[in-house]
Short mmCIF file of C-alpha atoms in Angstrom, two decimals:
data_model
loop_
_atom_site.label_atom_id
_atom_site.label_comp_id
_atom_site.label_asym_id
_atom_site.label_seq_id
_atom_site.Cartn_x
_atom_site.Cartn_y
_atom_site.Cartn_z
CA UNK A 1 -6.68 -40.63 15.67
CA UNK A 2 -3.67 -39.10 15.83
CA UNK A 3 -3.00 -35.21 16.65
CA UNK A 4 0.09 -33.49 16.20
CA UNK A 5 1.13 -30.83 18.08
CA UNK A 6 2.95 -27.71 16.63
CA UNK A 7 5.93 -27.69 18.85
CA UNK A 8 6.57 -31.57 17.42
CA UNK A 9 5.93 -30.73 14.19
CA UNK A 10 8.72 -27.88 13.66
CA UNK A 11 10.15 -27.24 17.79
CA UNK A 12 9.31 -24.25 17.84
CA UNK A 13 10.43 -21.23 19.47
CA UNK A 14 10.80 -17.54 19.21
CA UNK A 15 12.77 -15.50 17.06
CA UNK A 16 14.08 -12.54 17.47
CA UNK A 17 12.15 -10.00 15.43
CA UNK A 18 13.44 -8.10 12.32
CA UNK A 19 13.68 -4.80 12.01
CA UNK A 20 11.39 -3.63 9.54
CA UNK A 21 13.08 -0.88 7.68
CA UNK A 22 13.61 2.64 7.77
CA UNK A 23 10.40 3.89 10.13
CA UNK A 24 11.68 6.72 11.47
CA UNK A 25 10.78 9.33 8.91
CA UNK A 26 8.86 11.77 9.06
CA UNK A 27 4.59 11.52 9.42
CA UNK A 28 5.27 13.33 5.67
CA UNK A 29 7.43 11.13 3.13
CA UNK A 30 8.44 12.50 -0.43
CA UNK A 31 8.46 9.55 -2.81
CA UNK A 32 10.45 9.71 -6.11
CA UNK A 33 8.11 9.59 -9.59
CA UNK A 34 9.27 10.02 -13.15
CA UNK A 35 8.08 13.15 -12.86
CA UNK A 36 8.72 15.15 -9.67
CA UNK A 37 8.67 14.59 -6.22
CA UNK A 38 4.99 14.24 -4.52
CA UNK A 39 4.53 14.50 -0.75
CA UNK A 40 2.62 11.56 1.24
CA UNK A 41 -0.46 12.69 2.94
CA UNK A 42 0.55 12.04 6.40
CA UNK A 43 -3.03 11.21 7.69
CA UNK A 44 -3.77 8.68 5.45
CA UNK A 45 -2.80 5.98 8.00
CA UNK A 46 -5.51 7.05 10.41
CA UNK A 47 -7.87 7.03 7.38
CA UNK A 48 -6.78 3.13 6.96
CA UNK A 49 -7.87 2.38 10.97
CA UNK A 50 -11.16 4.30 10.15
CA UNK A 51 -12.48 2.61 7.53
CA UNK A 52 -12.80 -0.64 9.85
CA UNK A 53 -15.94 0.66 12.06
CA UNK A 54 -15.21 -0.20 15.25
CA UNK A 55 -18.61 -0.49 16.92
CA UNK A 56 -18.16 -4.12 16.04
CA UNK A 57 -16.12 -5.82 18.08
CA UNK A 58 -16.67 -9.38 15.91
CA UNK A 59 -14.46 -9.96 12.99
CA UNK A 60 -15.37 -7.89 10.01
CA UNK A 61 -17.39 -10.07 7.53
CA UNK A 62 -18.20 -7.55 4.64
CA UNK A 63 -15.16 -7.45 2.56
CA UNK A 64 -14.29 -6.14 -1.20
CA UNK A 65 -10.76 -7.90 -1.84
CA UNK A 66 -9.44 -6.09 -5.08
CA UNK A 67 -7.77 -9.44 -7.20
CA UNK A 68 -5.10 -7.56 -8.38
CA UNK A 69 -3.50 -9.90 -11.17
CA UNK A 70 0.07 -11.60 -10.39
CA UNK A 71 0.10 -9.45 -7.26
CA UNK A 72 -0.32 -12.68 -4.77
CA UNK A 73 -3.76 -12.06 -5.56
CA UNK A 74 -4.69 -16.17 -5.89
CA UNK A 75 -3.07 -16.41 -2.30
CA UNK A 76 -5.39 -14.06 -0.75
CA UNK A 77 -8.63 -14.85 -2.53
CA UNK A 78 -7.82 -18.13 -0.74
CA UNK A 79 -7.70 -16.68 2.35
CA UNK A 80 -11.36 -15.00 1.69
CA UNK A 81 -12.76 -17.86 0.45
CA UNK A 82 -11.48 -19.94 3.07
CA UNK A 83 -13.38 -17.57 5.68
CA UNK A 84 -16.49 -17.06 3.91
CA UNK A 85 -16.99 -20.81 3.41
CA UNK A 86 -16.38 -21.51 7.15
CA UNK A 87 -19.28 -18.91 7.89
CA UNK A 88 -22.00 -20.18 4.97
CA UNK A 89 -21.56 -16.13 3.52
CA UNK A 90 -22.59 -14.90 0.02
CA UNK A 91 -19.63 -14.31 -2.07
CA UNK A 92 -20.39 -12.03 -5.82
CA UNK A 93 -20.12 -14.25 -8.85
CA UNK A 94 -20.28 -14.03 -12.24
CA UNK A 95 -22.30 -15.74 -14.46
CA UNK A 96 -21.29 -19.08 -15.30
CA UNK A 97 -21.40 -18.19 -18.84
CA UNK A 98 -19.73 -14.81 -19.08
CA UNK A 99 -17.34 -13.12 -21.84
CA UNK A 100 -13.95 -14.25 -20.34
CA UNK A 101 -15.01 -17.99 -20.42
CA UNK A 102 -13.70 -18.42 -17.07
CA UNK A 103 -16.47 -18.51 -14.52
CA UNK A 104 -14.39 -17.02 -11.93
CA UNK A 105 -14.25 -13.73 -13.58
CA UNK A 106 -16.21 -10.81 -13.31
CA UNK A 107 -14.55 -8.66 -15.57
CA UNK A 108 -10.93 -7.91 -16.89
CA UNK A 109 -11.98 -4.26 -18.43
CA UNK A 110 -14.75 -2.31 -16.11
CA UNK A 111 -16.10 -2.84 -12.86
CA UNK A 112 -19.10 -4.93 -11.32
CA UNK A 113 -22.36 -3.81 -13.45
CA UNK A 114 -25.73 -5.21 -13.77
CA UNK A 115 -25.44 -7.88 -16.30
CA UNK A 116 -21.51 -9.01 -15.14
CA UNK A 117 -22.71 -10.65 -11.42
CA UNK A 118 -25.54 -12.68 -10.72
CA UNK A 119 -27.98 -11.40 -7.80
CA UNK A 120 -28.00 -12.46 -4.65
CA UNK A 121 -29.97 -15.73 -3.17
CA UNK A 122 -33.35 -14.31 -2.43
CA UNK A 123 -33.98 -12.55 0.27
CA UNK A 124 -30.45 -12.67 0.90
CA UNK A 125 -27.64 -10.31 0.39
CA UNK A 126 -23.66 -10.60 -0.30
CA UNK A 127 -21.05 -10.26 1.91
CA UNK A 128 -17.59 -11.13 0.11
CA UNK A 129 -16.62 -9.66 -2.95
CA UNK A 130 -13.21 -11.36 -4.00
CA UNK A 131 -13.03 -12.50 -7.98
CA UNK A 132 -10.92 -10.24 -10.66
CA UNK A 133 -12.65 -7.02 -11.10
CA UNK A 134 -12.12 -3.47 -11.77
CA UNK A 135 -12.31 -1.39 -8.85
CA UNK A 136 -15.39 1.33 -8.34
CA UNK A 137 -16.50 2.55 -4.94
CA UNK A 138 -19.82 3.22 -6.76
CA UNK A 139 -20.25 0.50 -8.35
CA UNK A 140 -18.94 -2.09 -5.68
CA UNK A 141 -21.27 -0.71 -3.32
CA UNK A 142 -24.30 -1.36 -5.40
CA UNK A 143 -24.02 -5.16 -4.52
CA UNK A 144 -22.53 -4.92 -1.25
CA UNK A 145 -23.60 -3.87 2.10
CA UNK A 146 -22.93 -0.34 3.12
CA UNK A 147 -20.03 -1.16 6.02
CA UNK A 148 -17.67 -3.44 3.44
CA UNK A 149 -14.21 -2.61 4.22
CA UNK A 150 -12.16 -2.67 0.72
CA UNK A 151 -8.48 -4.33 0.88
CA UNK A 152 -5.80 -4.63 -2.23
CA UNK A 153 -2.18 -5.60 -3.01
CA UNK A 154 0.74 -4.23 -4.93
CA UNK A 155 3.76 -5.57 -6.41
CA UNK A 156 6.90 -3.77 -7.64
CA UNK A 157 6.10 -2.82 -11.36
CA UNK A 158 8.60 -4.23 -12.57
CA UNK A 159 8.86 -7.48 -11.60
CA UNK A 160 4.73 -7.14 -11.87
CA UNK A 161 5.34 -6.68 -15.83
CA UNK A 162 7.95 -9.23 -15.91
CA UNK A 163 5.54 -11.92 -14.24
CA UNK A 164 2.29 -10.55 -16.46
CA UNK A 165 4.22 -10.44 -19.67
CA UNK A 166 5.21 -14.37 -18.83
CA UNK A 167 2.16 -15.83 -18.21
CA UNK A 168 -0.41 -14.15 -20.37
CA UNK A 169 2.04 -13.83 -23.34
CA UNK A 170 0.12 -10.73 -24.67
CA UNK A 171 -0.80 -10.91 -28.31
CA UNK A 172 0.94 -7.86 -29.40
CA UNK A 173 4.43 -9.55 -28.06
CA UNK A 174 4.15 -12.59 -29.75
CA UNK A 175 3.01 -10.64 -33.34
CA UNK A 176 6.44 -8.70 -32.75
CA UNK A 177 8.34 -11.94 -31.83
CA UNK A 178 7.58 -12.72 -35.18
CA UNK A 179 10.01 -10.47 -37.18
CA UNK A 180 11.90 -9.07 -33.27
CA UNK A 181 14.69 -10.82 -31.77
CA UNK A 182 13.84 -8.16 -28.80
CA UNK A 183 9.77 -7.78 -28.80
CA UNK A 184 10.06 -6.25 -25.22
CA UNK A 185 12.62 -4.09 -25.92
CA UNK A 186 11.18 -3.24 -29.51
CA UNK A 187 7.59 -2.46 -27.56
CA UNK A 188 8.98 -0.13 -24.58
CA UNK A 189 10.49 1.86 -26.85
CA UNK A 190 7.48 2.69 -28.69
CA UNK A 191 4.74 1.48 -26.79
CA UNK A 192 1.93 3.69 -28.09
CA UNK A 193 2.53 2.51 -31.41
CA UNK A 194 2.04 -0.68 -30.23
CA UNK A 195 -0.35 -0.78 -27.48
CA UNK A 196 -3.98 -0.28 -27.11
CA UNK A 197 -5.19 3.13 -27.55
CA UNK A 198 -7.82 2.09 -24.66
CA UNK A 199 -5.81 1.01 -21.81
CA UNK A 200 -8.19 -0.79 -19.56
CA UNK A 201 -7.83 -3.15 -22.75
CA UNK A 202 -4.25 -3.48 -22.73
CA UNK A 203 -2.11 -6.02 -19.96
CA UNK A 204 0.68 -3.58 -21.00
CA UNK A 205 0.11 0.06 -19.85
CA UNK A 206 -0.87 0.53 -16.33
CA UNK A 207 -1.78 -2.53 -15.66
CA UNK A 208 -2.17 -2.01 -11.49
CA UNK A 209 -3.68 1.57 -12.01
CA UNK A 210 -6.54 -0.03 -14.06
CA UNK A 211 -7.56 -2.32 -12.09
CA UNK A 212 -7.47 0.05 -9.33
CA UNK A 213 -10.26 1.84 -10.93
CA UNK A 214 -8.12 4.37 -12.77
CA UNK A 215 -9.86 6.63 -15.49
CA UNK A 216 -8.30 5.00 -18.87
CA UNK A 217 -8.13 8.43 -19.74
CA UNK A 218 -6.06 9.34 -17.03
CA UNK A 219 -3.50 7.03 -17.94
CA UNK A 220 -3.97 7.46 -22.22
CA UNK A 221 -3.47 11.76 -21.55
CA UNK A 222 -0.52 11.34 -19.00
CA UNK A 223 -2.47 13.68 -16.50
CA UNK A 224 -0.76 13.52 -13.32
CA UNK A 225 -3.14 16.19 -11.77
CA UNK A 226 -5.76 14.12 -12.19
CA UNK A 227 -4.15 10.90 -10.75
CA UNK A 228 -2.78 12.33 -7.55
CA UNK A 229 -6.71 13.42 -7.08
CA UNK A 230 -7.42 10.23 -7.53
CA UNK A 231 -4.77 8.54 -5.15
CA UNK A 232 -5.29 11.04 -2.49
CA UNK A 233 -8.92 11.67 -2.39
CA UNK A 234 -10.16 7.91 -3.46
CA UNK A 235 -7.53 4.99 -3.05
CA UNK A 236 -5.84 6.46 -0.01
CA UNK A 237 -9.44 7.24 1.93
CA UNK A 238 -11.43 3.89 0.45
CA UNK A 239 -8.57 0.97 0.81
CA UNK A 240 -8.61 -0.48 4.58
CA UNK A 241 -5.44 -2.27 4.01
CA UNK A 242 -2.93 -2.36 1.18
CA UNK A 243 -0.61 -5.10 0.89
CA UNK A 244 2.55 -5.14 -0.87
CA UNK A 245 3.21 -8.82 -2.21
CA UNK A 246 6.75 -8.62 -1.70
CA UNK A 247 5.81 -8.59 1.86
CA UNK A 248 2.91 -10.62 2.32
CA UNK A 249 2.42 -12.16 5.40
CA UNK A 250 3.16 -8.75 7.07
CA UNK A 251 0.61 -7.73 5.16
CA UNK A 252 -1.76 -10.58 5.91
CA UNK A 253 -1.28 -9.88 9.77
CA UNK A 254 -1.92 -6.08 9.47
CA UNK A 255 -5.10 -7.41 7.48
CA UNK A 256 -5.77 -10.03 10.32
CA UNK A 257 -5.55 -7.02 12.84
CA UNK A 258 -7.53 -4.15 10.91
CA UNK A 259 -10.28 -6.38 10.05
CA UNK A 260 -10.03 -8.73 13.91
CA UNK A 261 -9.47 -12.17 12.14
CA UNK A 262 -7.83 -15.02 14.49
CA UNK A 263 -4.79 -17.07 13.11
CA UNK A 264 -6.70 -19.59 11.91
CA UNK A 265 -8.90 -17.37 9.68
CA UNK A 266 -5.48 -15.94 7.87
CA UNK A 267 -3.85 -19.04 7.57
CA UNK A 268 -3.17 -20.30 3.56
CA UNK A 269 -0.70 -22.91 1.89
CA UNK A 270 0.92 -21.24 -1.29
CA UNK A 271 -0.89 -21.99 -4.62
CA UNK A 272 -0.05 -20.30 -8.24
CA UNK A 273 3.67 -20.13 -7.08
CA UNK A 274 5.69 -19.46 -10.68
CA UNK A 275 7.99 -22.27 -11.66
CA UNK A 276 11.59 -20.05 -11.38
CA UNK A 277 13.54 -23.21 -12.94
CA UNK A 278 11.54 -22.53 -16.64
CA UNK A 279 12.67 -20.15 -18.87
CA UNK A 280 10.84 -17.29 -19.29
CA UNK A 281 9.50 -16.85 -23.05
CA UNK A 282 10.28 -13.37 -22.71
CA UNK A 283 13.42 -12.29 -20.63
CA UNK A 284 12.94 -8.95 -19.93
CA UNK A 285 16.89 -6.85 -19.53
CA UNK A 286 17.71 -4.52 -16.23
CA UNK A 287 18.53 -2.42 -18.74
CA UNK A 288 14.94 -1.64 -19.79
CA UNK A 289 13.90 -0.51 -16.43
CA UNK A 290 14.32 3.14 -17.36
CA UNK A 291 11.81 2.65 -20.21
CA UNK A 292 9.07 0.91 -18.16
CA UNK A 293 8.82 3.29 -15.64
CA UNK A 294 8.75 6.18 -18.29
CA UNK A 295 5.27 4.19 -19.76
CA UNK A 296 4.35 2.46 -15.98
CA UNK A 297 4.82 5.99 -14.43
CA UNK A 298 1.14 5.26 -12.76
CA UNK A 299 2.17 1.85 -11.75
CA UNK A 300 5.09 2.91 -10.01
CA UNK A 301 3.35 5.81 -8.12
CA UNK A 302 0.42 4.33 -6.69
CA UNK A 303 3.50 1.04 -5.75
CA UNK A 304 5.49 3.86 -3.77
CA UNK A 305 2.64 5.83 -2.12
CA UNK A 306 1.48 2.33 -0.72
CA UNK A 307 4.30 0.80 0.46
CA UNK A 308 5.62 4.06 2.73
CA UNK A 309 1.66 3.87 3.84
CA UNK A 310 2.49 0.19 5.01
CA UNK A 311 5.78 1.07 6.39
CA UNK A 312 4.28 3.90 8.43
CA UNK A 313 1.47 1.98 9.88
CA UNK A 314 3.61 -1.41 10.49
CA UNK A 315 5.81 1.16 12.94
CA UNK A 316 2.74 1.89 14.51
CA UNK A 317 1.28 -1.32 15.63
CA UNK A 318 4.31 -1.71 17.94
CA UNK A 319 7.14 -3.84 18.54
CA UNK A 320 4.95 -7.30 19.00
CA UNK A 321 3.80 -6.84 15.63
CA UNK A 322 7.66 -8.61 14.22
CA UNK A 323 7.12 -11.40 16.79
CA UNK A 324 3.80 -11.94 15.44
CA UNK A 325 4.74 -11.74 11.62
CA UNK A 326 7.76 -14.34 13.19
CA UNK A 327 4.86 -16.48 14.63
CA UNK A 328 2.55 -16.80 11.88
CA UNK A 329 5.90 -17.69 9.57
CA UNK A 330 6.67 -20.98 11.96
CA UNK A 331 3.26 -21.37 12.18
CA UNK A 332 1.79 -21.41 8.32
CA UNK A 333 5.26 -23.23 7.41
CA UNK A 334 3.75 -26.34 9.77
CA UNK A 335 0.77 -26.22 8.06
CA UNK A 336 2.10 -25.90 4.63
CA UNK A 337 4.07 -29.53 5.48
CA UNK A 338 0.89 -30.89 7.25
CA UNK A 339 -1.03 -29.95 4.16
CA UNK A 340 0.98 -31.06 2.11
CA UNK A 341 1.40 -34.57 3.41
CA UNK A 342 3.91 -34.63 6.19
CA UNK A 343 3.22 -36.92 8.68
CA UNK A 344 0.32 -38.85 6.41
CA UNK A 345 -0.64 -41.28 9.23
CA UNK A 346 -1.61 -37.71 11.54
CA UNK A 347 -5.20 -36.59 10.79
CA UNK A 348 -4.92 -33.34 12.57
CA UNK A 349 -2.08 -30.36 13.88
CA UNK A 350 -2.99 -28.80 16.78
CA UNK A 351 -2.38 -25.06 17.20
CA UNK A 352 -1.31 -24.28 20.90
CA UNK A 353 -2.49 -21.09 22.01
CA UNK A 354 0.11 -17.91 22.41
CA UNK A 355 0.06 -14.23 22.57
CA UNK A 356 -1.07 -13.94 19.09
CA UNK A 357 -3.95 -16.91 18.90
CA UNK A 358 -6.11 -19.15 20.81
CA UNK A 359 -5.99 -22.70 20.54
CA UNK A 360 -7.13 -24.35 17.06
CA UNK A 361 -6.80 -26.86 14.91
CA UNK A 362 -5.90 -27.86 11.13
CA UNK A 363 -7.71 -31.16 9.83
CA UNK A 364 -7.21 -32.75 6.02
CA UNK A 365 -10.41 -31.49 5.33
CA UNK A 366 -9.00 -27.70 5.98
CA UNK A 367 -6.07 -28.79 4.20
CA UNK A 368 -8.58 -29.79 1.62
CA UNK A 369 -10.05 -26.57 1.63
CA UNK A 370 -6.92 -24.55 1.19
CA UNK A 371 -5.75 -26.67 -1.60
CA UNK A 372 -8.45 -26.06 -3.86
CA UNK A 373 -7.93 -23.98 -6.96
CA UNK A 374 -9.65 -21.18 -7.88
CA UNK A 375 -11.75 -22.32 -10.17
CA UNK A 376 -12.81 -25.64 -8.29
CA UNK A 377 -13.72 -23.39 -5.14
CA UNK A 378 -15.80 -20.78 -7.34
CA UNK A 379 -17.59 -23.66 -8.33
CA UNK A 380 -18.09 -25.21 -4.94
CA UNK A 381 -19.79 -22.03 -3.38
CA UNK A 382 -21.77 -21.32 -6.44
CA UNK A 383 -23.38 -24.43 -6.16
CA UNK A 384 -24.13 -23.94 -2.85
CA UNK A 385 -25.24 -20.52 -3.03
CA UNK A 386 -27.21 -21.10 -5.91
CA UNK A 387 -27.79 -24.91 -5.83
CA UNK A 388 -26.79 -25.42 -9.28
CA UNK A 389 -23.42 -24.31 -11.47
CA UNK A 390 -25.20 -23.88 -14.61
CA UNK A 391 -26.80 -20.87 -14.31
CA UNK A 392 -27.74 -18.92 -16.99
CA UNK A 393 -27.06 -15.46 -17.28
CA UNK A 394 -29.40 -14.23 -14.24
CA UNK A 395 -29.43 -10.37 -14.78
CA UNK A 396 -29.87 -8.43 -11.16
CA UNK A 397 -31.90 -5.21 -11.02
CA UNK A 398 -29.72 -1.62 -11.93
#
């Protein structure tokens, strides 16, 4: 059998770390809105290293992964399948037969209830929580156990409606592409005429904030009051790590940190990666920025408050935190080759120990593993967690 070493595979060696933005502001940041100006709690970071107890010294195996969608949520559900497989842990399903026809979703409009996920195996209980769902603290915690440590992404709101509007092609925007030359630009100008008057139905008004667990009625009666509550005194104190997509695998190492994963627990190969060289069916104009973040106002704040979060507490892990981020680049590009058939007559990559990782390695089957869609993998633990993948609609007690 033949093993190939990392340093072969890509001759390796350091880089010199980036510098990761402005991080010498102040503990308290004022963030721009459509509105006003709203101050940054400065604690919140501490709140973020609190919410991982540390009495454990083991990696953290309860998890509540908020699938944000088009938010490199696919990419990190990978990652949390990857490590609950390895470990035989329960992961939350939904029924096989369920509203959405997709048995990989929970729910696109509320959050986990009763007759939405399947109970556990008897005399068992869950440990993973990682398929598209509303988030509730309430409700979340009624399946899982009572240490789960919640983490989430963002992505700029902008390019996150561009991305959405592309590959769900929302009903409304095709009835206006009917008798519009501009349906986008037709919409933001008057999107309560068009949209929903129930936004946790709509992919069009607030789409982050909802699944977030924002009260629709927040959003539908504009009341910023309410929402900074909510931001301050929920997301900010409940959300371990929040990781903005457009920097993901700092993200994924300040998750592999916080929650005291090894290298080989975080690593992925990219999957659901849009195909730039098509057309989009709906080009969305600069120009219409303005108008999207007068409607997306929500969007945009909780997007802000998060990202100068993650810049604060990036600074504060310390200047081996860019070498590592550096590392685990060289490192997951090696395995993204391996995986992806580099080298076909090697059967496995071996991960030298550094700094950052112990010694591991990658086989086809992992590469198997991290190839596997969604769907596919949803099946795969479902019938080993239930033994079967046509279950019927198995209600769990209230």
């Amino acid at each position: 059998m033949f093993v190939l070493s990392l340093q072969t595979f890509i001759g390796y060696k350091y880089m010199r770390p980036k510098y990761y933005g402005d991080l010498k502001r102040s503990p308290g940041t004022y963030i721009k809105d459509t509105d006003k100006l709203f101050v940054q709690q400065p604690n919140s970071t501490n709140v973020s290293r609190k919410l991982v107890h540390s009495n454990n010294s083991g990696p953290v195996r309860h998890i509540g992964f908020l699938k944000v969608h088009k938010a490199a949520s696919t990419t990190s559900q990978a990652i949390f399948l990857r490590f609950g497989w390895r470990r035989n842990l329960n992961f939350v399903l939904p029924p096989q037969r369920n509203a959405f026809k997709y048995p990989n979703i929970i729910s696109l409009n509320e959050s986990v209830t009763p007759y939405n996920t399947l109970p556990p195996p008897a005399g068992q209980h869950f440990d993973i929580l990682c398929h598209h769902v509303l988030y509730g603290r309430d409700q979340w915690a009624s399946v899982m156990p009572k240490d789960f440590v919640v983490v989430g992404t963002v992505r700029e709101p902008f390019s996150h409606f561009k991305s959405i509007l592309n590959y769900f092609q929302p009903v409304i925007i095709k009835i206006l592409e009917a008798k519009d030359d501009n349906p986008v630009r037709t919409f933001l100008e008057s999107p309560k005429k068009y949209d929903s008057k129930k936004p946790q139905r709509s992919l069009l008004n607030n789409r982050l904030a909802i699944e977030y667990g924002v009260d629709p009625d927040i959003i539908a009666k504009r009341n910023n009051a309410r929402f900074k509550d909510y931001l301050y005194n929920v997301l900010d104190k409940q959300f371990a790590v929040v990781i903005p997509a457009e920097r993901f695998d700092e993200g994924i190492i300040l998750m592999k940190r916080r929650l005291r994963w090894s290298l080989n627990d975080i690593m992925y190969v990219q999957k659901n990666v849009r195909n730039v060289t098509r057309p989009d069916r709906f080009p969305v104009m600069e120009d219409l920025n303005s108008l999207h973040r007068e409607y997306f106002k929500f969007d945009y704040m909780i997007y802000h408050f998060f990202v100068e979060k993650f810049n604060r507490e990036v600074y504060m892990e310390g200047l081996n935190f860019p070498r590592e981020v550096e590392y685990f680049k060289k490192t997951r590009h090696a395995v993204q080759l391996f995986c992806h058939g580099k080298g076909k007559s090697i059967k496995q990559l071996k991960i030298p120990s550094s700094e950052f990782n112990e010694e591991f390695t990658i086989t086809k089957d992992d590469c198997t593993i991290m190839l596997k869609g969604e769907i596919a993998f949803t099946q795969m633990i479902r019938l080993r967690q239930y033994g079967s993948v046509d279950l019927e609609n198995v209600k769990r007690k209230a």
